[in-house]
Amino acid sequence: MKIVLLDTLTFGETDISAFATLGEVSAYKTTAQEQTQERITNATVIITNKVVITKEHMLQAKELQLICVAATGTNNVDLEAAKELGIEVKNVAGYSTDSVIQHTFSMLLYLVGHSRYYDESVKDGSYSRSPIFTDVSHPFFEIKGKSWGIIGLGSIGRGVASVASAFGAEVSYFSTSGVEREEPYKRQSLEELLSSCDIITIHAPLNEKTENLLGYEQLLTCKDGAVVLNLGRGGIIDEEAVAKIIDEKNLSFGLDVLTQEPMVQNHPLLSVKNSDRLYITPHIAWTSIEAREKLIASVVENIRDSFSL
C-alpha cells in the first residue's frame, strides 16, 4: 500500500510515524497545484488537509482506493467523481471541538480584558511611571449576566454555551439550519440575537444559508459595545463590512477564519484605525496539540477500517 501525505506542514510537529506501520509512505510538507498529479499517480491512499483533489487527478491515479481528508470539511475533494469512480472518501469529525471552544474564550477574554494594551503598558515602562498602583483607563466588563448569542448550535456551539453558562451568561442561539429541536437555550431570530446580545459567537459551517450572513446592515444592528467572534468559517461575516463598521461604531471583533487563507496582503482589516478592537488569529482554533494528535490517530484508524487492517 502506497500512502501519500500532501500537506504535513499543517500538522506541525505532530508525530506521523504511525502511517509507516500501514504501508510505504511519501510525505510532503506542502503540495502546489501543479505538483499534485505527479505525487499521487501511484498512490493507494491520499491524505490531504487542504490540497484539492479533482476528478482528473483521480482518473490518472489508477491505484487510488481511498482519499483521507485530514479535516472535517471535504470541499477540497470532488465527492461526486470519487463516488462515480468507486474511490472511498473519509474525513474526521469532532477532533478539535474542545480546542475551538477554548480558543473562543481566549479570543473573548483578550478583547474584553484589553490584554494587548495592558501587556504593552507594563513592558514599555508606562506602569513603572504611574502615580497610582493600578490602571483603570481601559474598563472591562464581566461575562456574568451578559447576553451571549450563538450562531450555529452544533457540538462546538453547545460546548461554548455550556462554558458561557458556567460564567453566568444568559445564552440564546440562532439556528442556521432552521431545524427544530429541543434545546436548553432560548432560540431567537438572527435579528433578535444581533440586537440583544452583548457577545455573539459564530460556530456554523459555510453554506448557501450562512454565506455573508452578517453584512454591514446586520452588524449595524448590534448593541453598542458588543463583541462578535467568528470561529466558524470565513465568508460568514463580510470582512469589508467589519473593516468599515469598526471605525464607525463601538464594536469589537475576533476572527480566527477569513474568506481567503492565508490572509491577502493589503487586506482592509489591516488598515482599520481602531485596531485595538480587532483580534485576528491565523485559523488556529483547531490546532491544540491534543486536537492534532486526535486528528492523526483518526486518519490512521480510517485507513485501518477501509482495508480491514
PDB file of C-alpha atoms in Angstrom:
ATOM      1  CA  MET A   1       0.000   0.000   0.000  1.00  0.00           C
ATOM      2  CA  LYS A   2       1.384   3.393  -1.003  1.00  0.00           C
ATOM      3  CA  ILE A   3       0.311   6.259   1.235  1.00  0.00           C
ATOM      4  CA  VAL A   4       0.909   9.865   0.164  1.00  0.00           C
ATOM      5  CA  LEU A   5       0.590  12.772   2.592  1.00  0.00           C
ATOM      6  CA  LEU A   6       0.321  16.024   0.663  1.00  0.00           C
ATOM      7  CA  ASP A   7       0.489  18.804   3.271  1.00  0.00           C
ATOM      8  CA  THR A   8       2.084  17.650   6.515  1.00  0.00           C
ATOM      9  CA  LEU A   9       3.107  21.206   7.415  1.00  0.00           C
ATOM     10  CA  THR A  10      -0.498  21.706   8.554  1.00  0.00           C
ATOM     11  CA  PHE A  11       0.100  19.124  11.311  1.00  0.00           C
ATOM     12  CA  GLY A  12       3.077  20.984  12.807  1.00  0.00           C
ATOM     13  CA  GLU A  13       5.355  18.788  14.919  1.00  0.00           C
ATOM     14  CA  THR A  14       2.702  16.085  15.374  1.00  0.00           C
ATOM     15  CA  ASP A  15       4.104  12.555  15.144  1.00  0.00           C
ATOM     16  CA  ILE A  16       3.020  10.920  11.872  1.00  0.00           C
ATOM     17  CA  SER A  17       5.166   7.797  12.179  1.00  0.00           C
ATOM     18  CA  ALA A  18       2.087   5.579  12.641  1.00  0.00           C
ATOM     19  CA  PHE A  19       1.424   5.771   8.905  1.00  0.00           C
ATOM     20  CA  ALA A  20       4.635   3.824   8.272  1.00  0.00           C
ATOM     21  CA  THR A  21       3.086   0.805  10.029  1.00  0.00           C
ATOM     22  CA  LEU A  22       0.399   0.695   7.349  1.00  0.00           C
ATOM     23  CA  GLY A  23       2.452   0.857   4.176  1.00  0.00           C
ATOM     24  CA  GLU A  24       5.030   2.734   2.131  1.00  0.00           C
ATOM     25  CA  VAL A  25       4.808   6.441   2.965  1.00  0.00           C
ATOM     26  CA  SER A  26       5.676   9.525   0.939  1.00  0.00           C
ATOM     27  CA  ALA A  27       5.218  12.742   2.897  1.00  0.00           C
ATOM     28  CA  TYR A  28       5.349  16.296   1.567  1.00  0.00           C
ATOM     29  CA  LYS A  29       5.206  19.428   3.699  1.00  0.00           C
ATOM     30  CA  THR A  30       3.254  21.305   1.046  1.00  0.00           C
ATOM     31  CA  THR A  31       1.994  20.473  -2.436  1.00  0.00           C
ATOM     32  CA  ALA A  32       1.358  23.059  -5.135  1.00  0.00           C
ATOM     33  CA  GLN A  33      -1.477  22.508  -7.589  1.00  0.00           C
ATOM     34  CA  GLU A  34       0.918  21.616 -10.396  1.00  0.00           C
ATOM     35  CA  GLN A  35       2.677  19.015  -8.216  1.00  0.00           C
ATOM     36  CA  THR A  36      -0.405  17.084  -7.113  1.00  0.00           C
ATOM     37  CA  GLN A  37      -0.810  14.736 -10.070  1.00  0.00           C
ATOM     38  CA  GLU A  38       2.774  13.535 -10.109  1.00  0.00           C
ATOM     39  CA  ARG A  39       2.794  12.878  -6.376  1.00  0.00           C
ATOM     40  CA  ILE A  40      -0.428  10.854  -6.269  1.00  0.00           C
ATOM     41  CA  THR A  41      -0.146   8.891  -9.539  1.00  0.00           C
ATOM     42  CA  ASN A  42       0.837   5.605  -7.844  1.00  0.00           C
ATOM     43  CA  ALA A  43      -0.888   6.198  -4.520  1.00  0.00           C
ATOM     44  CA  THR A  44      -3.293   3.738  -2.925  1.00  0.00           C
ATOM     45  CA  VAL A  45      -4.205   6.261  -0.234  1.00  0.00           C
ATOM     46  CA  ILE A  46      -4.062  10.050  -0.362  1.00  0.00           C
ATOM     47  CA  ILE A  47      -4.046  12.103   2.832  1.00  0.00           C
ATOM     48  CA  THR A  48      -4.882  15.766   2.306  1.00  0.00           C
ATOM     49  CA  ASN A  49      -5.856  18.593   4.566  1.00  0.00           C
ATOM     50  CA  LYS A  50      -6.362  21.421   2.076  1.00  0.00           C
ATOM     51  CA  VAL A  51      -4.816  20.196  -1.193  1.00  0.00           C
ATOM     52  CA  VAL A  52      -7.553  19.963  -3.840  1.00  0.00           C
ATOM     53  CA  ILE A  53      -8.223  16.571  -5.431  1.00  0.00           C
ATOM     54  CA  THR A  54     -10.153  16.753  -8.714  1.00  0.00           C
ATOM     55  CA  LYS A  55     -11.778  14.179 -10.960  1.00  0.00           C
ATOM     56  CA  GLU A  56      -8.842  14.470 -13.359  1.00  0.00           C
ATOM     57  CA  HIS A  57      -6.446  13.641 -10.537  1.00  0.00           C
ATOM     58  CA  MET A  58      -8.478  10.550  -9.669  1.00  0.00           C
ATOM     59  CA  LEU A  59      -8.737   9.371 -13.269  1.00  0.00           C
ATOM     60  CA  GLN A  60      -4.973   9.339 -13.595  1.00  0.00           C
ATOM     61  CA  ALA A  61      -4.319   7.745 -10.210  1.00  0.00           C
ATOM     62  CA  LYS A  62      -5.104   4.189 -11.276  1.00  0.00           C
ATOM     63  CA  GLU A  63      -4.235   2.582  -7.909  1.00  0.00           C
ATOM     64  CA  LEU A  64      -6.182   5.043  -5.778  1.00  0.00           C
ATOM     65  CA  GLN A  65      -8.705   3.455  -3.406  1.00  0.00           C
ATOM     66  CA  LEU A  66      -9.038   5.906  -0.518  1.00  0.00           C
ATOM     67  CA  ILE A  67      -8.841   9.660  -0.004  1.00  0.00           C
ATOM     68  CA  CYS A  68      -8.461  10.662   3.629  1.00  0.00           C
ATOM     69  CA  VAL A  69      -9.298  14.282   4.366  1.00  0.00           C
ATOM     70  CA  ALA A  70      -7.409  15.279   7.494  1.00  0.00           C
ATOM     71  CA  ALA A  71     -10.181  17.704   8.434  1.00  0.00           C
ATOM     72  CA  THR A  72     -13.958  17.808   8.833  1.00  0.00           C
ATOM     73  CA  GLY A  73     -14.790  19.678   5.637  1.00  0.00           C
ATOM     74  CA  THR A  74     -14.493  17.775   2.346  1.00  0.00           C
ATOM     75  CA  ASN A  75     -14.989  20.645  -0.097  1.00  0.00           C
ATOM     76  CA  ASN A  76     -11.447  20.166  -1.451  1.00  0.00           C
ATOM     77  CA  VAL A  77     -12.381  16.760  -2.928  1.00  0.00           C
ATOM     78  CA  ASP A  78     -14.715  16.131  -5.874  1.00  0.00           C
ATOM     79  CA  LEU A  79     -17.055  13.818  -3.988  1.00  0.00           C
ATOM     80  CA  GLU A  80     -19.287  13.053  -6.965  1.00  0.00           C
ATOM     81  CA  ALA A  81     -16.314  11.969  -9.041  1.00  0.00           C
ATOM     82  CA  ALA A  82     -14.988   9.818  -6.188  1.00  0.00           C
ATOM     83  CA  LYS A  83     -18.353   8.069  -5.880  1.00  0.00           C
ATOM     84  CA  GLU A  84     -18.545   7.550  -9.639  1.00  0.00           C
ATOM     85  CA  LEU A  85     -15.050   6.043  -9.718  1.00  0.00           C
ATOM     86  CA  GLY A  86     -15.552   3.887  -6.614  1.00  0.00           C
ATOM     87  CA  ILE A  87     -12.960   5.742  -4.547  1.00  0.00           C
ATOM     88  CA  GLU A  88     -13.774   5.979  -0.860  1.00  0.00           C
ATOM     89  CA  VAL A  89     -13.526   9.364   0.867  1.00  0.00           C
ATOM     90  CA  LYS A  90     -13.239   9.650   4.640  1.00  0.00           C
ATOM     91  CA  ASN A  91     -12.997  12.743   6.805  1.00  0.00           C
ATOM     92  CA  VAL A  92     -12.533  13.278  10.553  1.00  0.00           C
ATOM     93  CA  ALA A  93     -15.121  14.940  12.780  1.00  0.00           C
ATOM     94  CA  GLY A  94     -15.062  16.073  16.396  1.00  0.00           C
ATOM     95  CA  TYR A  95     -11.305  16.031  16.910  1.00  0.00           C
ATOM     96  CA  SER A  96     -10.993  19.789  17.516  1.00  0.00           C
ATOM     97  CA  THR A  97     -14.184  20.567  19.432  1.00  0.00           C
ATOM     98  CA  ASP A  98     -12.503  21.258  22.774  1.00  0.00           C
ATOM     99  CA  SER A  99      -9.711  23.226  21.120  1.00  0.00           C
ATOM    100  CA  VAL A 100     -12.142  25.554  19.326  1.00  0.00           C
ATOM    101  CA  ILE A 101     -14.218  26.044  22.467  1.00  0.00           C
ATOM    102  CA  GLN A 102     -11.092  27.028  24.375  1.00  0.00           C
ATOM    103  CA  HIS A 103      -9.928  29.440  21.676  1.00  0.00           C
ATOM    104  CA  THR A 104     -13.343  31.090  21.652  1.00  0.00           C
ATOM    105  CA  PHE A 105     -12.849  32.148  25.259  1.00  0.00           C
ATOM    106  CA  SER A 106      -9.198  33.012  24.649  1.00  0.00           C
ATOM    107  CA  MET A 107     -10.279  35.481  21.963  1.00  0.00           C
ATOM    108  CA  LEU A 108     -13.106  36.898  24.039  1.00  0.00           C
ATOM    109  CA  LEU A 109     -11.002  37.464  27.148  1.00  0.00           C
ATOM    110  CA  TYR A 110      -8.192  39.018  25.113  1.00  0.00           C
ATOM    111  CA  LEU A 111     -10.588  41.578  23.647  1.00  0.00           C
ATOM    112  CA  VAL A 112     -12.751  42.199  26.704  1.00  0.00           C
ATOM    113  CA  GLY A 113      -9.785  42.447  29.085  1.00  0.00           C
ATOM    114  CA  HIS A 114      -7.783  44.737  26.764  1.00  0.00           C
ATOM    115  CA  SER A 115      -4.854  42.339  27.103  1.00  0.00           C
ATOM    116  CA  ARG A 116      -2.807  43.973  24.328  1.00  0.00           C
ATOM    117  CA  TYR A 117      -2.970  47.410  25.961  1.00  0.00           C
ATOM    118  CA  TYR A 118      -2.170  46.270  29.496  1.00  0.00           C
ATOM    119  CA  ASP A 119       0.674  43.993  28.443  1.00  0.00           C
ATOM    120  CA  GLU A 120       2.282  46.750  26.379  1.00  0.00           C
ATOM    121  CA  SER A 121       1.742  49.418  29.044  1.00  0.00           C
ATOM    122  CA  VAL A 122       3.772  47.359  31.520  1.00  0.00           C
ATOM    123  CA  LYS A 123       6.511  46.330  29.097  1.00  0.00           C
ATOM    124  CA  ASP A 124       7.047  49.830  27.657  1.00  0.00           C
ATOM    125  CA  GLY A 125       7.590  51.265  31.137  1.00  0.00           C
ATOM    126  CA  SER A 126       4.303  53.170  31.415  1.00  0.00           C
ATOM    127  CA  TYR A 127       3.255  51.288  34.547  1.00  0.00           C
ATOM    128  CA  SER A 128       6.575  51.996  36.231  1.00  0.00           C
ATOM    129  CA  ARG A 129       5.913  55.711  35.763  1.00  0.00           C
ATOM    130  CA  SER A 130       2.321  55.540  37.053  1.00  0.00           C
ATOM    131  CA  PRO A 131       1.389  57.757  40.033  1.00  0.00           C
ATOM    132  CA  ILE A 132      -1.034  55.049  41.283  1.00  0.00           C
ATOM    133  CA  PHE A 133      -0.901  51.286  41.775  1.00  0.00           C
ATOM    134  CA  THR A 134      -3.455  50.397  39.105  1.00  0.00           C
ATOM    135  CA  ASP A 135      -4.690  51.389  35.632  1.00  0.00           C
ATOM    136  CA  VAL A 136      -8.416  51.773  35.029  1.00  0.00           C
ATOM    137  CA  SER A 137      -8.130  53.599  31.724  1.00  0.00           C
ATOM    138  CA  HIS A 138      -9.487  50.654  29.722  1.00  0.00           C
ATOM    139  CA  PRO A 139     -12.549  49.323  31.601  1.00  0.00           C
ATOM    140  CA  PHE A 140     -13.669  45.746  31.063  1.00  0.00           C
ATOM    141  CA  PHE A 141     -16.997  44.045  31.727  1.00  0.00           C
ATOM    142  CA  GLU A 142     -17.828  40.760  33.421  1.00  0.00           C
ATOM    143  CA  ILE A 143     -19.308  37.909  31.389  1.00  0.00           C
ATOM    144  CA  LYS A 144     -21.697  37.112  34.222  1.00  0.00           C
ATOM    145  CA  GLY A 145     -25.150  38.464  33.480  1.00  0.00           C
ATOM    146  CA  LYS A 146     -24.369  39.330  29.874  1.00  0.00           C
ATOM    147  CA  SER A 147     -26.438  38.102  26.910  1.00  0.00           C
ATOM    148  CA  TRP A 148     -24.462  35.603  24.820  1.00  0.00           C
ATOM    149  CA  GLY A 149     -25.801  34.710  21.386  1.00  0.00           C
ATOM    150  CA  ILE A 150     -24.544  31.688  19.480  1.00  0.00           C
ATOM    151  CA  ILE A 151     -24.916  31.364  15.724  1.00  0.00           C
ATOM    152  CA  GLY A 152     -24.784  27.649  14.943  1.00  0.00           C
ATOM    153  CA  LEU A 153     -25.589  25.365  17.877  1.00  0.00           C
ATOM    154  CA  GLY A 154     -23.714  22.239  16.821  1.00  0.00           C
ATOM    155  CA  SER A 155     -21.280  20.352  19.051  1.00  0.00           C
ATOM    156  CA  ILE A 156     -18.912  23.323  19.300  1.00  0.00           C
ATOM    157  CA  GLY A 157     -21.745  25.792  19.806  1.00  0.00           C
ATOM    158  CA  ARG A 158     -23.197  23.646  22.591  1.00  0.00           C
ATOM    159  CA  GLY A 159     -19.793  23.395  24.250  1.00  0.00           C
ATOM    160  CA  VAL A 160     -19.398  27.158  24.152  1.00  0.00           C
ATOM    161  CA  ALA A 161     -22.917  27.545  25.520  1.00  0.00           C
ATOM    162  CA  SER A 162     -22.090  25.274  28.454  1.00  0.00           C
ATOM    163  CA  VAL A 163     -18.942  27.202  29.389  1.00  0.00           C
ATOM    164  CA  ALA A 164     -20.681  30.556  28.848  1.00  0.00           C
ATOM    165  CA  SER A 165     -23.434  29.414  31.212  1.00  0.00           C
ATOM    166  CA  ALA A 166     -20.802  28.465  33.781  1.00  0.00           C
ATOM    167  CA  PHE A 167     -19.524  32.047  33.572  1.00  0.00           C
ATOM    168  CA  GLY A 168     -23.059  33.194  34.328  1.00  0.00           C
ATOM    169  CA  ALA A 169     -24.003  34.424  30.840  1.00  0.00           C
ATOM    170  CA  GLU A 170     -27.567  34.203  29.557  1.00  0.00           C
ATOM    171  CA  VAL A 171     -27.288  32.080  26.407  1.00  0.00           C
ATOM    172  CA  SER A 172     -29.518  32.153  23.344  1.00  0.00           C
ATOM    173  CA  TYR A 173     -28.961  30.910  19.802  1.00  0.00           C
ATOM    174  CA  PHE A 174     -29.877  31.273  16.149  1.00  0.00           C
ATOM    175  CA  SER A 175     -30.231  28.084  14.139  1.00  0.00           C
ATOM    176  CA  THR A 176     -28.580  28.421  10.725  1.00  0.00           C
ATOM    177  CA  SER A 177     -30.115  25.141   9.550  1.00  0.00           C
ATOM    178  CA  GLY A 178     -33.640  26.032  10.659  1.00  0.00           C
ATOM    179  CA  VAL A 179     -34.124  22.543  12.101  1.00  0.00           C
ATOM    180  CA  GLU A 180     -36.494  22.437  15.084  1.00  0.00           C
ATOM    181  CA  ARG A 181     -35.128  20.579  18.091  1.00  0.00           C
ATOM    182  CA  GLU A 182     -35.297  20.690  21.855  1.00  0.00           C
ATOM    183  CA  GLU A 183     -32.502  22.784  23.349  1.00  0.00           C
ATOM    184  CA  PRO A 184     -31.957  24.146  26.872  1.00  0.00           C
ATOM    185  CA  TYR A 185     -31.344  27.615  25.427  1.00  0.00           C
ATOM    186  CA  LYS A 186     -33.670  30.260  24.040  1.00  0.00           C
ATOM    187  CA  ARG A 187     -33.980  30.261  20.268  1.00  0.00           C
ATOM    188  CA  GLN A 188     -34.042  33.660  18.568  1.00  0.00           C
ATOM    189  CA  SER A 189     -34.244  35.058  15.079  1.00  0.00           C
ATOM    190  CA  LEU A 190     -30.991  36.466  13.750  1.00  0.00           C
ATOM    191  CA  GLU A 191     -32.377  39.988  14.068  1.00  0.00           C
ATOM    192  CA  GLU A 192     -33.327  39.449  17.720  1.00  0.00           C
ATOM    193  CA  LEU A 193     -29.979  37.900  18.578  1.00  0.00           C
ATOM    194  CA  LEU A 194     -27.894  40.646  16.972  1.00  0.00           C
ATOM    195  CA  SER A 195     -29.822  43.469  18.588  1.00  0.00           C
ATOM    196  CA  SER A 196     -29.982  41.966  22.087  1.00  0.00           C
ATOM    197  CA  CYS A 197     -26.665  40.201  22.730  1.00  0.00           C
ATOM    198  CA  ASP A 198     -23.502  41.578  24.308  1.00  0.00           C
ATOM    199  CA  ILE A 199     -21.415  38.691  22.992  1.00  0.00           C
ATOM    200  CA  ILE A 200     -22.023  36.927  19.670  1.00  0.00           C
ATOM    201  CA  THR A 201     -20.041  33.872  18.609  1.00  0.00           C
ATOM    202  CA  ILE A 202     -20.256  32.043  15.290  1.00  0.00           C
ATOM    203  CA  HIS A 203     -19.753  28.283  15.100  1.00  0.00           C
ATOM    204  CA  ALA A 204     -21.544  27.468  11.850  1.00  0.00           C
ATOM    205  CA  PRO A 205     -20.411  25.884   8.570  1.00  0.00           C
ATOM    206  CA  LEU A 206     -20.192  27.922   5.379  1.00  0.00           C
ATOM    207  CA  ASN A 207     -23.038  27.105   3.020  1.00  0.00           C
ATOM    208  CA  GLU A 208     -25.742  28.805   0.989  1.00  0.00           C
ATOM    209  CA  LYS A 209     -27.602  29.737   4.188  1.00  0.00           C
ATOM    210  CA  THR A 210     -24.628  31.257   6.009  1.00  0.00           C
ATOM    211  CA  GLU A 211     -22.554  32.908   3.279  1.00  0.00           C
ATOM    212  CA  ASN A 212     -22.408  36.664   4.002  1.00  0.00           C
ATOM    213  CA  LEU A 213     -24.883  36.108   6.831  1.00  0.00           C
ATOM    214  CA  LEU A 214     -23.544  39.173   8.607  1.00  0.00           C
ATOM    215  CA  GLY A 215     -23.065  42.141   6.319  1.00  0.00           C
ATOM    216  CA  TYR A 216     -22.856  45.832   7.093  1.00  0.00           C
ATOM    217  CA  GLU A 217     -26.590  46.287   7.657  1.00  0.00           C
ATOM    218  CA  GLN A 218     -26.772  43.339  10.048  1.00  0.00           C
ATOM    219  CA  LEU A 219     -23.712  44.456  12.020  1.00  0.00           C
ATOM    220  CA  LEU A 220     -25.171  47.937  12.290  1.00  0.00           C
ATOM    221  CA  THR A 221     -27.995  46.493  14.405  1.00  0.00           C
ATOM    222  CA  CYS A 222     -25.620  45.064  17.045  1.00  0.00           C
ATOM    223  CA  LYS A 223     -25.656  46.554  20.531  1.00  0.00           C
ATOM    224  CA  ASP A 224     -23.176  49.285  21.292  1.00  0.00           C
ATOM    225  CA  GLY A 225     -20.108  47.665  22.841  1.00  0.00           C
ATOM    226  CA  ALA A 226     -20.899  44.163  21.588  1.00  0.00           C
ATOM    227  CA  VAL A 227     -18.171  41.625  20.838  1.00  0.00           C
ATOM    228  CA  VAL A 228     -18.526  39.475  17.709  1.00  0.00           C
ATOM    229  CA  LEU A 229     -16.340  36.390  17.217  1.00  0.00           C
ATOM    230  CA  ASN A 230     -16.168  34.194  14.128  1.00  0.00           C
ATOM    231  CA  LEU A 231     -14.767  30.717  14.728  1.00  0.00           C
ATOM    232  CA  GLY A 232     -16.921  29.057  12.078  1.00  0.00           C
ATOM    233  CA  ARG A 233     -15.812  29.745   8.535  1.00  0.00           C
ATOM    234  CA  GLY A 234     -14.576  32.771   6.640  1.00  0.00           C
ATOM    235  CA  GLY A 235     -17.275  34.204   4.417  1.00  0.00           C
ATOM    236  CA  ILE A 236     -19.978  34.126   7.082  1.00  0.00           C
ATOM    237  CA  ILE A 237     -19.038  37.692   8.000  1.00  0.00           C
ATOM    238  CA  ASP A 238     -18.428  40.273   5.281  1.00  0.00           C
ATOM    239  CA  GLU A 239     -14.866  41.316   6.131  1.00  0.00           C
ATOM    240  CA  GLU A 240     -15.078  44.617   4.254  1.00  0.00           C
ATOM    241  CA  ALA A 241     -18.150  45.419   6.347  1.00  0.00           C
ATOM    242  CA  VAL A 242     -16.162  44.678   9.517  1.00  0.00           C
ATOM    243  CA  ALA A 243     -13.326  46.948   8.357  1.00  0.00           C
ATOM    244  CA  LYS A 244     -15.827  49.749   7.766  1.00  0.00           C
ATOM    245  CA  ILE A 245     -18.033  49.454  10.835  1.00  0.00           C
ATOM    246  CA  ILE A 246     -15.244  49.002  13.387  1.00  0.00           C
ATOM    247  CA  ASP A 247     -14.238  52.620  12.744  1.00  0.00           C
ATOM    248  CA  GLU A 248     -17.834  53.825  12.891  1.00  0.00           C
ATOM    249  CA  LYS A 249     -19.389  52.016  15.829  1.00  0.00           C
ATOM    250  CA  ASN A 250     -18.245  50.703  19.210  1.00  0.00           C
ATOM    251  CA  LEU A 251     -17.972  47.022  18.280  1.00  0.00           C
ATOM    252  CA  SER A 252     -15.134  44.550  18.799  1.00  0.00           C
ATOM    253  CA  PHE A 253     -14.338  41.635  16.518  1.00  0.00           C
ATOM    254  CA  GLY A 254     -12.349  38.437  16.878  1.00  0.00           C
ATOM    255  CA  LEU A 255     -11.728  36.458  13.700  1.00  0.00           C
ATOM    256  CA  ASP A 256      -9.973  33.104  13.513  1.00  0.00           C
ATOM    257  CA  VAL A 257     -11.178  32.382   9.975  1.00  0.00           C
ATOM    258  CA  LEU A 258     -11.124  34.502   6.825  1.00  0.00           C
ATOM    259  CA  THR A 259     -12.616  34.265   3.360  1.00  0.00           C
ATOM    260  CA  GLN A 260      -9.178  33.725   1.851  1.00  0.00           C
ATOM    261  CA  GLU A 261      -6.456  31.945   3.788  1.00  0.00           C
ATOM    262  CA  PRO A 262      -3.658  32.864   4.144  1.00  0.00           C
ATOM    263  CA  MET A 263      -4.852  36.445   4.520  1.00  0.00           C
ATOM    264  CA  VAL A 264      -4.328  38.549   1.406  1.00  0.00           C
ATOM    265  CA  GLN A 265      -1.796  41.361   1.522  1.00  0.00           C
ATOM    266  CA  ASN A 266      -3.289  44.841   1.912  1.00  0.00           C
ATOM    267  CA  HIS A 267      -6.482  43.368   3.375  1.00  0.00           C
ATOM    268  CA  PRO A 268      -8.887  46.139   4.513  1.00  0.00           C
ATOM    269  CA  LEU A 269      -8.761  44.788   8.073  1.00  0.00           C
ATOM    270  CA  LEU A 270      -5.048  45.640   8.261  1.00  0.00           C
ATOM    271  CA  SER A 271      -5.815  49.346   7.831  1.00  0.00           C
ATOM    272  CA  VAL A 272      -8.529  49.939  10.430  1.00  0.00           C
ATOM    273  CA  LYS A 273      -7.993  52.818  12.856  1.00  0.00           C
ATOM    274  CA  ASN A 274      -9.493  51.056  15.875  1.00  0.00           C
ATOM    275  CA  SER A 275      -7.162  48.061  15.690  1.00  0.00           C
ATOM    276  CA  ASP A 276      -7.358  47.648  19.475  1.00  0.00           C
ATOM    277  CA  ARG A 277     -10.898  46.347  18.943  1.00  0.00           C
ATOM    278  CA  LEU A 278      -9.834  43.782  16.355  1.00  0.00           C
ATOM    279  CA  TYR A 279      -8.133  40.466  17.109  1.00  0.00           C
ATOM    280  CA  ILE A 280      -7.250  38.134  14.233  1.00  0.00           C
ATOM    281  CA  THR A 281      -5.621  34.723  14.586  1.00  0.00           C
ATOM    282  CA  PRO A 282      -4.440  32.629  11.613  1.00  0.00           C
ATOM    283  CA  HIS A 283      -7.007  29.794  11.669  1.00  0.00           C
ATOM    284  CA  ILE A 284      -5.505  28.235  14.797  1.00  0.00           C
ATOM    285  CA  ALA A 285      -8.574  27.457  16.904  1.00  0.00           C
ATOM    286  CA  TRP A 286      -8.455  23.800  15.823  1.00  0.00           C
ATOM    287  CA  THR A 287      -4.712  23.344  16.399  1.00  0.00           C
ATOM    288  CA  SER A 288      -4.206  22.363  20.029  1.00  0.00           C
ATOM    289  CA  ILE A 289      -1.584  19.650  20.481  1.00  0.00           C
ATOM    290  CA  GLU A 290      -4.279  17.242  21.604  1.00  0.00           C
ATOM    291  CA  ALA A 291      -6.541  18.025  18.638  1.00  0.00           C
ATOM    292  CA  ARG A 292      -3.783  17.379  16.107  1.00  0.00           C
ATOM    293  CA  GLU A 293      -2.887  14.113  17.817  1.00  0.00           C
ATOM    294  CA  LYS A 294      -6.547  13.038  17.688  1.00  0.00           C
ATOM    295  CA  LEU A 295      -6.682  14.013  14.029  1.00  0.00           C
ATOM    296  CA  ILE A 296      -3.705  11.859  13.032  1.00  0.00           C
ATOM    297  CA  ALA A 297      -4.953   8.928  15.125  1.00  0.00           C
ATOM    298  CA  SER A 298      -8.375   9.167  13.461  1.00  0.00           C
ATOM    299  CA  VAL A 299      -6.898   9.237   9.947  1.00  0.00           C
ATOM    300  CA  VAL A 300      -4.826   6.165  10.782  1.00  0.00           C
ATOM    301  CA  GLU A 301      -7.961   4.447  12.057  1.00  0.00           C
ATOM    302  CA  ASN A 302      -9.848   5.392   8.899  1.00  0.00           C
ATOM    303  CA  ILE A 303      -7.191   3.669   6.804  1.00  0.00           C
ATOM    304  CA  ARG A 304      -7.223   0.585   9.028  1.00  0.00           C
ATOM    305  CA  ASP A 305     -11.011   0.333   8.770  1.00  0.00           C
ATOM    306  CA  SER A 306     -11.048   0.718   4.993  1.00  0.00           C
ATOM    307  CA  PHE A 307      -8.501  -2.035   4.443  1.00  0.00           C
ATOM    308  CA  SER A 308      -9.507  -4.196   7.454  1.00  0.00           C
ATOM    309  CA  LEU A 309      -6.006  -3.951   8.924  1.00  0.00           C
TER     310      LEU A 309
END
